[in-house]
XYZ file of C-alpha atoms in Angstrom:
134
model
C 31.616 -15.968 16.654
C 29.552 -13.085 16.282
C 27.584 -14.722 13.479
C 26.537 -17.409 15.878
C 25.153 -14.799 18.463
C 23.585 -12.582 16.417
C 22.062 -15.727 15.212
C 20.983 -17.166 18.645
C 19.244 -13.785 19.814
C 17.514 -13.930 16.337
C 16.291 -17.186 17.066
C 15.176 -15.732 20.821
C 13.273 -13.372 18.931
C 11.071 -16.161 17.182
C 9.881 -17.545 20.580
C 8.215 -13.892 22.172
C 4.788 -14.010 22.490
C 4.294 -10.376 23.030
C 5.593 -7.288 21.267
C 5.845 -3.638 21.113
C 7.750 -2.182 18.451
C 8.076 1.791 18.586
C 10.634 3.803 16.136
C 9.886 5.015 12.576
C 9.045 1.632 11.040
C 10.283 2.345 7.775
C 13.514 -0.095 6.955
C 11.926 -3.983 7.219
C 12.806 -6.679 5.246
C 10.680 -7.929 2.272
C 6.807 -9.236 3.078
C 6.700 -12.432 4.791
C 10.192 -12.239 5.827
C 10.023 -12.503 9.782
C 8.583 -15.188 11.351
C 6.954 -15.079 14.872
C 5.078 -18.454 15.148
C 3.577 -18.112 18.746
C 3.198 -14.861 18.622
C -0.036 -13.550 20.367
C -0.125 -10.178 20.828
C 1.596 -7.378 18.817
C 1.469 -3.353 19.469
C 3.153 -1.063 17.174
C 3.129 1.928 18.309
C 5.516 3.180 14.583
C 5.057 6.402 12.606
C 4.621 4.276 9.724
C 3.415 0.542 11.002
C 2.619 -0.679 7.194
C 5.843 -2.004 6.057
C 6.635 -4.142 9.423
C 3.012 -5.235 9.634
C 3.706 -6.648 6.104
C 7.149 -8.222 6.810
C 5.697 -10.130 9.936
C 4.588 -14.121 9.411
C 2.142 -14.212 13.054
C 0.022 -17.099 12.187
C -1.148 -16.896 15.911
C -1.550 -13.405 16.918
C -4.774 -12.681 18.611
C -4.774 -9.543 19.782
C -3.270 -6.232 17.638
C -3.050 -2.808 18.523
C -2.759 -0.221 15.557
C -2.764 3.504 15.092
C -2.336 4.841 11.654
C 0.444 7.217 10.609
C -0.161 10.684 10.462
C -2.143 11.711 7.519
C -2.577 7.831 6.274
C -5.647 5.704 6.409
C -6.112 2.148 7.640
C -6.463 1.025 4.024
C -2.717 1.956 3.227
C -1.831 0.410 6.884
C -3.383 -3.127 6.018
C -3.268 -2.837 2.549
C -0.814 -6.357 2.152
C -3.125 -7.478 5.160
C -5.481 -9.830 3.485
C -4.260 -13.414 5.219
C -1.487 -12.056 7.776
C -4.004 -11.327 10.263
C -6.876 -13.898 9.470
C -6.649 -15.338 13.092
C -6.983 -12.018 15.041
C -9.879 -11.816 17.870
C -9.075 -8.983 19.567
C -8.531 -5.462 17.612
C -7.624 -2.255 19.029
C -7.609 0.857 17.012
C -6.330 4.339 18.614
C -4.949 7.598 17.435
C -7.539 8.097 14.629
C -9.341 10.233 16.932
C -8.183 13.505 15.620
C -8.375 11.759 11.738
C -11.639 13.400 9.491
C -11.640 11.237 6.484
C -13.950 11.718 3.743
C -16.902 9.187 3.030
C -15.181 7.574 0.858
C -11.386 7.023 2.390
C -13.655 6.191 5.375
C -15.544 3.170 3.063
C -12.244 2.101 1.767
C -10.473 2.064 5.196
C -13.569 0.109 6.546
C -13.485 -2.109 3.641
C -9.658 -2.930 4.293
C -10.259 -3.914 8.119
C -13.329 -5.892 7.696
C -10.695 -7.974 4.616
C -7.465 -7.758 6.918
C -9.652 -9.467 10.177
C -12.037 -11.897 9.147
C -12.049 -13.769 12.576
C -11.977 -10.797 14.896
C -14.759 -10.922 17.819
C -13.949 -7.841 19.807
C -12.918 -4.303 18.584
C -11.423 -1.218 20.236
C -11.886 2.454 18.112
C -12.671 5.676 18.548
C -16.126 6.629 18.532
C -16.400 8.942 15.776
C -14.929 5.496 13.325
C -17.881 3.161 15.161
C -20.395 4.502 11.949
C -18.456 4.042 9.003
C -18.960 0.184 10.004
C -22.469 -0.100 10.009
């Protein structure tokens, strides 16, 4: 009986189209696991966002909103990025405000966002990151 629930609410899961996930992040499943297919907008607002943003299947989301974990850079966030979020339009990245990467974690981060969002068309970030695109 409580097989069939758990898998009912699972299935409930697969129909959201927007999410906020907040917590530690750290214990998802293995990459491509988790399957939101109308999924459209996704916040994750975890201390370490990498291993669920791996684990999700979103071939619809358009709109993400990201910060990076303490002391990590967007590079290690989207590292397993590279198709997951090829439909994204709308990209908002906070929290790296207080961040001072060096030139060149700030070339490989940029590097890893341009790769993880090939389709995006409007961008939220800090300031002090607009340069490290151009």
């Amino acid at each position: 009986m409580w097989v069939s629930q758990l898998l009912s609410s699972l299935l409930l899961f697969q129909w959201l189209r927007e999410l906020v996930l907040s917590g530690s992040g750290q214990e998802w499943p293995k990459p491509e696991s988790v399957d939101f297919p109308i999924l459209a907008s996704l916040t994750p607002t975890l201390l370490e966002p990498a291993p669920a943003l791996a684990a999700m299947v979103v071939p619809n989301l358009d709109h993400l909103k990201c910060s990076p974990p303490d002391s990590r850079s967007w590079a290690h966030v989207f590292v397993n990025a590279s198709r997951a979020f090829a439909n994204v339009r709308c990209l908002c990245l906070y929290g790296a405000n207080d961040r001072s990467p060096s030139p060149t974690t700030r070339v490989v981060d940029t590097k890893a966002v341009c790769l993880a969002f090939p389709s995006v068309r409007h961008v939220e970030l800090p300031a002090s990151e607009l340069f490290a695109f151009f």
